[in-house]
mmCIF file with all atom_site columns, C-alpha atoms in Angstrom:
data_model
loop_
_atom_site.group_PDB
_atom_site.id
_atom_site.type_symbol
_atom_site.label_atom_id
_atom_site.label_alt_id
_atom_site.label_comp_id
_atom_site.label_asym_id
_atom_site.label_entity_id
_atom_site.label_seq_id
_atom_site.pdbx_PDB_ins_code
_atom_site.Cartn_x
_atom_site.Cartn_y
_atom_site.Cartn_z
_atom_site.occupancy
_atom_site.B_iso_or_equiv
_atom_site.pdbx_formal_charge
_atom_site.auth_seq_id
_atom_site.auth_comp_id
_atom_site.auth_asym_id
_atom_site.auth_atom_id
_atom_site.pdbx_PDB_model_num
ATOM 1   C CA . MET A 1 1   ? -16.124 37.334 -8.847  1.00 77.00 ? 141 MET A CA 1
ATOM 2   C CA . ASP A 1 2   ? -12.907 39.413 -9.889  1.00 88.00 ? 142 ASP A CA 1
ATOM 3   C CA . GLY A 1 3   ? -9.719  38.289 -11.838 1.00 89.00 ? 143 GLY A CA 1
ATOM 4   C CA . LYS A 1 4   ? -7.718  36.864 -9.463  1.00 90.00 ? 144 LYS A CA 1
ATOM 5   C CA . GLN A 1 5   ? -10.747 35.010 -8.385  1.00 90.00 ? 145 GLN A CA 1
ATOM 6   C CA . LEU A 1 6   ? -11.332 33.562 -11.719 1.00 92.00 ? 146 LEU A CA 1
ATOM 7   C CA . GLN A 1 7   ? -7.757  32.807 -12.220 1.00 93.00 ? 147 GLN A CA 1
ATOM 8   C CA . VAL A 1 8   ? -7.603  30.754 -9.149  1.00 93.00 ? 148 VAL A CA 1
ATOM 9   C CA . LEU A 1 9   ? -10.532 28.053 -10.340 1.00 95.00 ? 149 LEU A CA 1
ATOM 10  C CA . GLU A 1 10  ? -8.972  28.460 -13.701 1.00 96.00 ? 150 GLU A CA 1
ATOM 11  C CA . THR A 1 11  ? -5.771  27.324 -11.815 1.00 97.00 ? 151 THR A CA 1
ATOM 12  C CA . LYS A 1 12  ? -7.589  24.750 -10.012 1.00 97.00 ? 152 LYS A CA 1
ATOM 13  C CA . GLU A 1 13  ? -9.241  23.715 -13.001 1.00 97.00 ? 153 GLU A CA 1
ATOM 14  C CA . MET A 1 14  ? -6.594  22.994 -15.118 1.00 97.00 ? 154 MET A CA 1
ATOM 15  C CA . LEU A 1 15  ? -4.547  20.946 -12.588 1.00 98.00 ? 155 LEU A CA 1
ATOM 16  C CA . LYS A 1 16  ? -7.981  18.369 -11.795 1.00 98.00 ? 156 LYS A CA 1
ATOM 17  C CA . GLN A 1 17  ? -7.867  18.191 -15.441 1.00 97.00 ? 157 GLN A CA 1
ATOM 18  C CA . GLY A 1 18  ? -4.028  16.815 -15.629 1.00 98.00 ? 158 GLY A CA 1
ATOM 19  C CA . LEU A 1 19  ? -5.027  14.679 -12.806 1.00 98.00 ? 159 LEU A CA 1
ATOM 20  C CA . LEU A 1 20  ? -8.140  13.517 -14.795 1.00 97.00 ? 160 LEU A CA 1
ATOM 21  C CA . THR A 1 21  ? -6.102  12.535 -18.095 1.00 97.00 ? 161 THR A CA 1
ATOM 22  C CA . LEU A 1 22  ? -3.364  10.799 -15.987 1.00 97.00 ? 162 LEU A CA 1
ATOM 23  C CA . LEU A 1 23  ? -5.793  8.879  -14.392 1.00 96.00 ? 163 LEU A CA 1
ATOM 24  C CA . GLN A 1 24  ? -7.103  7.198  -17.624 1.00 94.00 ? 164 GLN A CA 1
ATOM 25  C CA . SER A 1 25  ? -4.004  5.727  -18.203 1.00 95.00 ? 165 SER A CA 1
ATOM 26  C CA . GLN A 1 26  ? -1.909  5.418  -14.736 1.00 96.00 ? 166 GLN A CA 1
ATOM 27  C CA . ASP A 1 27  ? -3.199  4.159  -11.568 1.00 96.00 ? 167 ASP A CA 1
ATOM 28  C CA . PHE A 1 28  ? -3.127  7.532  -8.714  1.00 97.00 ? 168 PHE A CA 1
ATOM 29  C CA . SER A 1 29  ? -0.425  5.528  -6.444  1.00 96.00 ? 169 SER A CA 1
ATOM 30  C CA . GLU A 1 30  ? 1.654   6.280  -9.458  1.00 97.00 ? 170 GLU A CA 1
ATOM 31  C CA . ILE A 1 31  ? 0.809   9.771  -10.208 1.00 98.00 ? 171 ILE A CA 1
ATOM 32  C CA . SER A 1 32  ? 3.564   12.663 -8.675  1.00 98.00 ? 172 SER A CA 1
ATOM 33  C CA . VAL A 1 33  ? 3.057   15.600 -8.929  1.00 98.00 ? 173 VAL A CA 1
ATOM 34  C CA . THR A 1 34  ? 6.117   16.195 -11.583 1.00 98.00 ? 174 THR A CA 1
ATOM 35  C CA . ASP A 1 35  ? 3.157   13.625 -13.594 1.00 98.00 ? 175 ASP A CA 1
ATOM 36  C CA . ILE A 1 36  ? 0.030   16.178 -12.774 1.00 98.00 ? 176 ILE A CA 1
ATOM 37  C CA . ILE A 1 37  ? 2.021   19.632 -13.052 1.00 98.00 ? 177 ILE A CA 1
ATOM 38  C CA . GLU A 1 38  ? 3.531   18.290 -16.765 1.00 98.00 ? 178 GLU A CA 1
ATOM 39  C CA . VAL A 1 39  ? 0.373   17.830 -18.249 1.00 98.00 ? 179 VAL A CA 1
ATOM 40  C CA . SER A 1 40  ? -1.219  20.334 -16.598 1.00 97.00 ? 180 SER A CA 1
ATOM 41  C CA . GLN A 1 41  ? 1.100   22.960 -17.993 1.00 96.00 ? 181 GLN A CA 1
ATOM 42  C CA . THR A 1 42  ? 1.809   24.789 -14.713 1.00 96.00 ? 182 THR A CA 1
ATOM 43  C CA . SER A 1 43  ? 4.939   24.989 -11.927 1.00 96.00 ? 183 SER A CA 1
ATOM 44  C CA . ARG A 1 44  ? 5.413   23.027 -8.842  1.00 97.00 ? 184 ARG A CA 1
ATOM 45  C CA . ARG A 1 45  ? 5.163   25.939 -7.398  1.00 97.00 ? 185 ARG A CA 1
ATOM 46  C CA . THR A 1 46  ? 1.979   26.534 -8.705  1.00 96.00 ? 186 THR A CA 1
ATOM 47  C CA . PHE A 1 47  ? 0.649   23.531 -7.698  1.00 98.00 ? 187 PHE A CA 1
ATOM 48  C CA . TYR A 1 48  ? 1.325   23.507 -4.101  1.00 98.00 ? 188 TYR A CA 1
ATOM 49  C CA . ARG A 1 49  ? -0.105  27.348 -4.132  1.00 97.00 ? 189 ARG A CA 1
ATOM 50  C CA . HIS A 1 50  ? -3.390  25.251 -4.653  1.00 97.00 ? 190 HIS A CA 1
ATOM 51  C CA . PHE A 1 51  ? -2.994  21.812 -2.633  1.00 98.00 ? 191 PHE A CA 1
ATOM 52  C CA . HIS A 1 52  ? -0.902  20.302 -0.319  1.00 97.00 ? 192 HIS A CA 1
ATOM 53  C CA . ASN A 1 53  ? -0.233  17.465 -2.330  1.00 98.00 ? 193 ASN A CA 1
ATOM 54  C CA . LYS A 1 54  ? -2.148  14.814 -4.757  1.00 98.00 ? 194 LYS A CA 1
ATOM 55  C CA . ARG A 1 55  ? -4.709  13.387 -2.811  1.00 97.00 ? 195 ARG A CA 1
ATOM 56  C CA . ALA A 1 56  ? -5.524  17.339 -1.772  1.00 98.00 ? 196 ALA A CA 1
ATOM 57  C CA . LEU A 1 57  ? -5.908  17.755 -5.522  1.00 98.00 ? 197 LEU A CA 1
ATOM 58  C CA . LEU A 1 58  ? -8.359  14.389 -6.011  1.00 97.00 ? 198 LEU A CA 1
ATOM 59  C CA . ASP A 1 59  ? -10.999 15.526 -2.283  1.00 96.00 ? 199 ASP A CA 1
ATOM 60  C CA . TYR A 1 60  ? -10.654 19.042 -4.333  1.00 97.00 ? 200 TYR A CA 1
ATOM 61  C CA . TYR A 1 61  ? -12.001 17.180 -7.658  1.00 97.00 ? 201 TYR A CA 1
ATOM 62  C CA . LEU A 1 62  ? -13.933 14.775 -5.411  1.00 95.00 ? 202 LEU A CA 1
ATOM 63  C CA . GLN A 1 63  ? -15.955 18.039 -3.964  1.00 93.00 ? 203 GLN A CA 1
ATOM 64  C CA . GLU A 1 64  ? -15.960 19.738 -7.778  1.00 95.00 ? 204 GLU A CA 1
ATOM 65  C CA . LEU A 1 65  ? -17.785 17.047 -8.559  1.00 94.00 ? 205 LEU A CA 1
ATOM 66  C CA . MET A 1 66  ? -20.536 16.387 -5.276  1.00 91.00 ? 206 MET A CA 1
ATOM 67  C CA . LYS A 1 67  ? -21.554 20.243 -5.705  1.00 90.00 ? 207 LYS A CA 1
ATOM 68  C CA . GLU A 1 68  ? -21.864 19.726 -9.849  1.00 93.00 ? 208 GLU A CA 1
ATOM 69  C CA . TYR A 1 69  ? -24.137 16.329 -9.244  1.00 90.00 ? 209 TYR A CA 1
ATOM 70  C CA . PHE A 1 70  ? -26.120 17.892 -6.082  1.00 86.00 ? 210 PHE A CA 1
ATOM 71  C CA . ARG A 1 71  ? -27.196 21.127 -8.546  1.00 88.00 ? 211 ARG A CA 1
ATOM 72  C CA . VAL A 1 72  ? -28.269 18.577 -11.033 1.00 90.00 ? 212 VAL A CA 1
ATOM 73  C CA . GLU A 1 73  ? -29.990 16.104 -8.802  1.00 82.00 ? 213 GLU A CA 1
ATOM 74  C CA . GLU A 1 74  ? -31.706 19.483 -7.514  1.00 81.00 ? 214 GLU A CA 1
ATOM 75  C CA . ASP A 1 75  ? -32.531 20.214 -11.405 1.00 85.00 ? 215 ASP A CA 1
ATOM 76  C CA . MET A 1 76  ? -34.079 16.818 -11.443 1.00 83.00 ? 216 MET A CA 1
ATOM 77  C CA . LEU A 1 77  ? -37.240 18.261 -8.957  1.00 79.00 ? 217 LEU A CA 1
ATOM 78  C CA . ASN A 1 78  ? -38.312 20.277 -12.466 1.00 85.00 ? 218 ASN A CA 1
ATOM 79  C CA . LYS A 1 79  ? -38.274 16.589 -14.354 1.00 87.00 ? 219 LYS A CA 1
ATOM 80  C CA . PRO A 1 80  ? -42.581 15.240 -15.525 1.00 87.00 ? 220 PRO A CA 1
ATOM 81  C CA . ASN A 1 81  ? -42.018 12.640 -13.348 1.00 87.00 ? 221 ASN A CA 1
ATOM 82  C CA . GLN A 1 82  ? -39.563 10.064 -12.025 1.00 82.00 ? 222 GLN A CA 1
ATOM 83  C CA . TYR A 1 83  ? -38.278 8.644  -15.102 1.00 87.00 ? 223 TYR A CA 1
ATOM 84  C CA . GLU A 1 84  ? -37.077 11.610 -16.810 1.00 91.00 ? 224 GLU A CA 1
ATOM 85  C CA . ALA A 1 85  ? -35.358 12.344 -13.159 1.00 87.00 ? 225 ALA A CA 1
ATOM 86  C CA . TYR A 1 86  ? -34.235 9.085  -12.800 1.00 85.00 ? 226 TYR A CA 1
ATOM 87  C CA . LEU A 1 87  ? -32.694 9.237  -16.393 1.00 92.00 ? 227 LEU A CA 1
ATOM 88  C CA . HIS A 1 88  ? -31.483 13.005 -16.251 1.00 92.00 ? 228 HIS A CA 1
ATOM 89  C CA . LEU A 1 89  ? -29.544 11.906 -13.559 1.00 90.00 ? 229 LEU A CA 1
ATOM 90  C CA . PHE A 1 90  ? -27.740 8.655  -15.334 1.00 93.00 ? 230 PHE A CA 1
ATOM 91  C CA . ARG A 1 91  ? -27.053 10.692 -18.021 1.00 96.00 ? 231 ARG A CA 1
ATOM 92  C CA . PHE A 1 92  ? -24.803 13.206 -16.394 1.00 95.00 ? 232 PHE A CA 1
ATOM 93  C CA . TRP A 1 93  ? -23.328 10.176 -14.112 1.00 95.00 ? 233 TRP A CA 1
ATOM 94  C CA . TYR A 1 94  ? -22.859 8.165  -18.126 1.00 96.00 ? 234 TYR A CA 1
ATOM 95  C CA . SER A 1 95  ? -21.286 12.292 -19.006 1.00 96.00 ? 235 SER A CA 1
ATOM 96  C CA . LYS A 1 96  ? -18.752 11.332 -16.224 1.00 95.00 ? 236 LYS A CA 1
ATOM 97  C CA . ARG A 1 97  ? -17.725 7.423  -17.271 1.00 95.00 ? 237 ARG A CA 1
ATOM 98  C CA . GLN A 1 98  ? -14.195 8.225  -18.082 1.00 93.00 ? 238 GLN A CA 1
ATOM 99  C CA . GLU A 1 99  ? -13.576 10.617 -15.230 1.00 93.00 ? 239 GLU A CA 1
ATOM 100 C CA . LEU A 1 100 ? -15.405 8.166  -12.762 1.00 93.00 ? 240 LEU A CA 1
ATOM 101 C CA . ARG A 1 101 ? -13.606 4.848  -14.992 1.00 93.00 ? 241 ARG A CA 1
ATOM 102 C CA . GLY A 1 102 ? -10.689 6.613  -13.916 1.00 93.00 ? 242 GLY A CA 1
ATOM 103 C CA . LEU A 1 103 ? -11.492 6.496  -10.309 1.00 93.00 ? 243 LEU A CA 1
ATOM 104 C CA . ILE A 1 104 ? -12.001 2.804  -10.287 1.00 93.00 ? 244 ILE A CA 1
ATOM 105 C CA . LYS A 1 105 ? -9.563  1.606  -11.506 1.00 92.00 ? 245 LYS A CA 1
ATOM 106 C CA . SER A 1 106 ? -7.160  3.386  -9.207  1.00 94.00 ? 246 SER A CA 1
ATOM 107 C CA . GLN A 1 107 ? -9.640  1.360  -6.109  1.00 93.00 ? 247 GLN A CA 1
ATOM 108 C CA . LEU A 1 108 ? -10.247 5.016  -5.443  1.00 93.00 ? 248 LEU A CA 1
ATOM 109 C CA . PHE A 1 109 ? -14.435 4.483  -5.185  1.00 89.00 ? 249 PHE A CA 1
ATOM 110 C CA . SER A 1 110 ? -14.656 4.625  -1.813  1.00 89.00 ? 250 SER A CA 1
ATOM 111 C CA . SER A 1 111 ? -13.117 8.001  -1.807  1.00 91.00 ? 251 SER A CA 1
ATOM 112 C CA . PHE A 1 112 ? -15.460 8.989  -4.251  1.00 88.00 ? 252 PHE A CA 1
ATOM 113 C CA . ILE A 1 113 ? -18.550 7.293  -2.206  1.00 87.00 ? 253 ILE A CA 1
ATOM 114 C CA . SER A 1 114 ? -17.831 9.044  0.860   1.00 87.00 ? 254 SER A CA 1
ATOM 115 C CA . ALA A 1 115 ? -17.499 12.676 -0.881  1.00 86.00 ? 255 ALA A CA 1
ATOM 116 C CA . TRP A 1 116 ? -20.673 11.953 -1.750  1.00 82.00 ? 256 TRP A CA 1
ATOM 117 C CA . ASN A 1 117 ? -22.197 10.859 2.451   1.00 80.00 ? 257 ASN A CA 1
ATOM 118 C CA . ALA A 1 118 ? -20.691 13.674 3.648   1.00 80.00 ? 258 ALA A CA 1
ATOM 119 C CA . HIS A 1 119 ? -22.587 15.847 0.886   1.00 75.00 ? 259 HIS A CA 1
ATOM 120 C CA . SER A 1 120 ? -25.597 14.340 0.926   1.00 74.00 ? 260 SER A CA 1
ATOM 121 C CA . PRO A 1 121 ? -27.702 14.994 3.772   1.00 69.00 ? 261 PRO A CA 1
ATOM 122 C CA . ALA A 1 122 ? -28.852 18.375 3.421   1.00 66.00 ? 262 ALA A CA 1
ATOM 123 C CA . VAL A 1 123 ? -29.132 18.174 0.122   1.00 63.00 ? 263 VAL A CA 1
ATOM 124 C CA . LEU A 1 124 ? -31.381 15.541 0.217   1.00 64.00 ? 264 LEU A CA 1
ATOM 125 C CA . GLN A 1 125 ? -33.107 16.962 2.646   1.00 65.00 ? 265 GLN A CA 1
ATOM 126 C CA . PRO A 1 126 ? -36.304 18.610 0.420   1.00 64.00 ? 266 PRO A CA 1
ATOM 127 C CA . PHE A 1 127 ? -36.498 14.706 -1.364  1.00 61.00 ? 267 PHE A CA 1
ATOM 128 C CA . PHE A 1 128 ? -37.671 13.176 2.115   1.00 61.00 ? 268 PHE A CA 1
ATOM 129 C CA . LYS A 1 129 ? -41.033 14.774 3.734   1.00 59.00 ? 269 LYS A CA 1
ATOM 130 C CA . GLU A 1 130 ? -40.131 13.437 7.581   1.00 60.00 ? 270 GLU A CA 1
ATOM 131 C CA . GLN A 1 131 ? -37.319 14.680 9.745   1.00 62.00 ? 271 GLN A CA 1
ATOM 132 C CA . MET A 1 132 ? -34.514 14.627 8.456   1.00 58.00 ? 272 MET A CA 1
ATOM 133 C CA . ASP A 1 133 ? -32.447 11.884 11.458  1.00 61.00 ? 273 ASP A CA 1
ATOM 134 C CA . MET A 1 134 ? -34.963 9.681  11.001  1.00 60.00 ? 274 MET A CA 1
ATOM 135 C CA . GLN A 1 135 ? -33.788 9.123  7.178   1.00 67.00 ? 275 GLN A CA 1
ATOM 136 C CA . LEU A 1 136 ? -30.330 9.714  7.587   1.00 71.00 ? 276 LEU A CA 1
ATOM 137 C CA . PHE A 1 137 ? -29.676 5.535  7.258   1.00 73.00 ? 277 PHE A CA 1
ATOM 138 C CA . ARG A 1 138 ? -32.589 5.598  4.839   1.00 72.00 ? 278 ARG A CA 1
ATOM 139 C CA . ILE A 1 139 ? -30.380 7.765  2.817   1.00 71.00 ? 279 ILE A CA 1
ATOM 140 C CA . HIS A 1 140 ? -26.994 6.520  3.045   1.00 74.00 ? 280 HIS A CA 1
ATOM 141 C CA . PHE A 1 141 ? -28.482 2.708  2.544   1.00 75.00 ? 281 PHE A CA 1
ATOM 142 C CA . LEU A 1 142 ? -30.333 4.201  -1.021  1.00 74.00 ? 282 LEU A CA 1
ATOM 143 C CA . ILE A 1 143 ? -26.596 6.410  -1.484  1.00 77.00 ? 283 ILE A CA 1
ATOM 144 C CA . GLY A 1 144 ? -24.775 2.627  -1.107  1.00 81.00 ? 284 GLY A CA 1
ATOM 145 C CA . GLY A 1 145 ? -27.386 1.005  -4.114  1.00 81.00 ? 285 GLY A CA 1
ATOM 146 C CA . TYR A 1 146 ? -27.140 3.370  -6.131  1.00 82.00 ? 286 TYR A CA 1
ATOM 147 C CA . SER A 1 147 ? -22.934 4.181  -6.361  1.00 86.00 ? 287 SER A CA 1
ATOM 148 C CA . ASN A 1 148 ? -22.999 0.710  -6.185  1.00 88.00 ? 288 ASN A CA 1
ATOM 149 C CA . ALA A 1 149 ? -25.179 0.496  -9.549  1.00 87.00 ? 289 ALA A CA 1
ATOM 150 C CA . ILE A 1 150 ? -23.111 4.057  -10.681 1.00 91.00 ? 290 ILE A CA 1
ATOM 151 C CA . TRP A 1 151 ? -19.728 1.733  -9.764  1.00 91.00 ? 291 TRP A CA 1
ATOM 152 C CA . ASN A 1 152 ? -20.756 -1.774 -11.954 1.00 91.00 ? 292 ASN A CA 1
ATOM 153 C CA . TRP A 1 153 ? -21.914 -0.073 -14.621 1.00 93.00 ? 293 TRP A CA 1
ATOM 154 C CA . LEU A 1 154 ? -19.084 2.790  -15.595 1.00 92.00 ? 294 LEU A CA 1
ATOM 155 C CA . GLN A 1 155 ? -16.644 0.249  -14.740 1.00 91.00 ? 295 GLN A CA 1
ATOM 156 C CA . GLU A 1 156 ? -17.277 -0.900 -18.138 1.00 91.00 ? 296 GLU A CA 1
ATOM 157 C CA . GLU A 1 157 ? -15.199 0.045  -20.972 1.00 89.00 ? 297 GLU A CA 1
ATOM 158 C CA . GLU A 1 158 ? -18.609 0.553  -23.323 1.00 93.00 ? 298 GLU A CA 1
ATOM 159 C CA . PRO A 1 159 ? -21.203 0.714  -20.657 1.00 95.00 ? 299 PRO A CA 1
ATOM 160 C CA . GLU A 1 160 ? -24.993 0.476  -21.206 1.00 95.00 ? 300 GLU A CA 1
ATOM 161 C CA . GLN A 1 161 ? -26.448 3.850  -21.967 1.00 96.00 ? 301 GLN A CA 1
ATOM 162 C CA . PRO A 1 162 ? -28.272 5.978  -19.499 1.00 96.00 ? 302 PRO A CA 1
ATOM 163 C CA . GLU A 1 163 ? -31.828 4.877  -20.294 1.00 96.00 ? 303 GLU A CA 1
ATOM 164 C CA . VAL A 1 164 ? -31.411 0.965  -20.330 1.00 94.00 ? 304 VAL A CA 1
ATOM 165 C CA . ILE A 1 165 ? -29.912 1.422  -16.521 1.00 93.00 ? 305 ILE A CA 1
ATOM 166 C CA . THR A 1 166 ? -32.932 3.976  -15.894 1.00 91.00 ? 306 THR A CA 1
ATOM 167 C CA . ASP A 1 167 ? -34.911 1.237  -16.888 1.00 89.00 ? 307 ASP A CA 1
ATOM 168 C CA . TYR A 1 168 ? -33.089 -1.024 -14.495 1.00 87.00 ? 308 TYR A CA 1
ATOM 169 C CA . PHE A 1 169 ? -32.759 1.116  -11.388 1.00 83.00 ? 309 PHE A CA 1
ATOM 170 C CA . PHE A 1 170 ? -36.678 2.340  -12.309 1.00 75.00 ? 310 PHE A CA 1
ATOM 171 C CA . LYS A 1 171 ? -37.987 -1.361 -11.499 1.00 78.00 ? 311 LYS A CA 1
ATOM 172 C CA . ILE A 1 172 ? -36.028 -1.589 -8.462  1.00 76.00 ? 312 ILE A CA 1
ATOM 173 C CA . VAL A 1 173 ? -36.106 2.112  -6.503  1.00 66.00 ? 313 VAL A CA 1
ATOM 174 C CA . GLY A 1 174 ? -39.542 1.198  -6.019  1.00 67.00 ? 314 GLY A CA 1
ATOM 175 C CA . TYR A 1 175 ? -39.450 -1.915 -3.589  1.00 68.00 ? 315 TYR A CA 1
ATOM 176 C CA . PHE A 1 176 ? -36.445 -0.153 -1.659  1.00 59.00 ? 316 PHE A CA 1
ATOM 177 C CA . THR A 1 177 ? -38.127 3.714  -1.327  1.00 61.00 ? 317 THR A CA 1
ATOM 178 C CA . CYS A 1 178 ? -41.658 1.650  -0.016  1.00 60.00 ? 318 CYS A CA 1
ATOM 179 C CA . ASP A 1 179 ? -43.570 1.804  2.955   1.00 50.00 ? 319 ASP A CA 1
ATOM 180 C CA . LYS A 1 180 ? -43.349 -0.807 5.072   1.00 47.00 ? 320 LYS A CA 1
ATOM 181 C CA . ASP A 1 181 ? -47.322 -1.316 5.216   1.00 46.00 ? 321 ASP A CA 1
ATOM 182 C CA . ASP A 1 182 ? -47.131 -0.276 1.724   1.00 42.00 ? 322 ASP A CA 1
ATOM 183 C CA . SER A 1 183 ? -46.350 -3.153 -0.715  1.00 39.00 ? 323 SER A CA 1
ATOM 184 C CA . THR A 1 184 ? -46.786 -1.630 -3.924  1.00 41.00 ? 324 THR A CA 1
ATOM 185 C CA . SER A 1 185 ? -44.642 0.410  -5.856  1.00 39.00 ? 325 SER A CA 1
ATOM 186 C CA . GLN A 1 186 ? -44.320 4.092  -5.374  1.00 42.00 ? 326 GLN A CA 1
ATOM 187 C CA . THR A 1 187 ? -42.460 5.116  -8.540  1.00 44.00 ? 327 THR A CA 1
ATOM 188 C CA . GLU A 1 188 ? -45.492 5.729  -10.610 1.00 44.00 ? 328 GLU A CA 1
#
């Protein structure tokens, strides 16, 4: 990566952090580009060089969040068992709780889920042995439950620790991943 590319990434990161900071105390609809550039200490020209509007900045943040999540998800394959794999994922989301709480307060969690749905099939393919088109409905079903669990968990001011949520989730995930002919849990 050359110096110019690095500068672009740093500038986008500053703008993204400015937006996330503002989302902690303001609704997205109340945040202006002027607010973002003041908090990020950039110029209007810099903002518009990278983004058409604040929604484009939000979309950029969501894309970056999904990339980061899917790198974490790929890393979970190296965990010694399913419990550790789920715990790894919930620790990631717990580390993002302030950011996600800002999205939840601004009623932007559906944008989060849309970004997740757009990126998930290609990333999740290694987790399924059958053809992907046969699994798509199952994947989106699981994403819906998983994302709703994250939403309910992280909207709290003091959310439970990831270990507690992993215990809850681990107990129910087997129910949804069992084959129709197999009534036992596949989580062991």
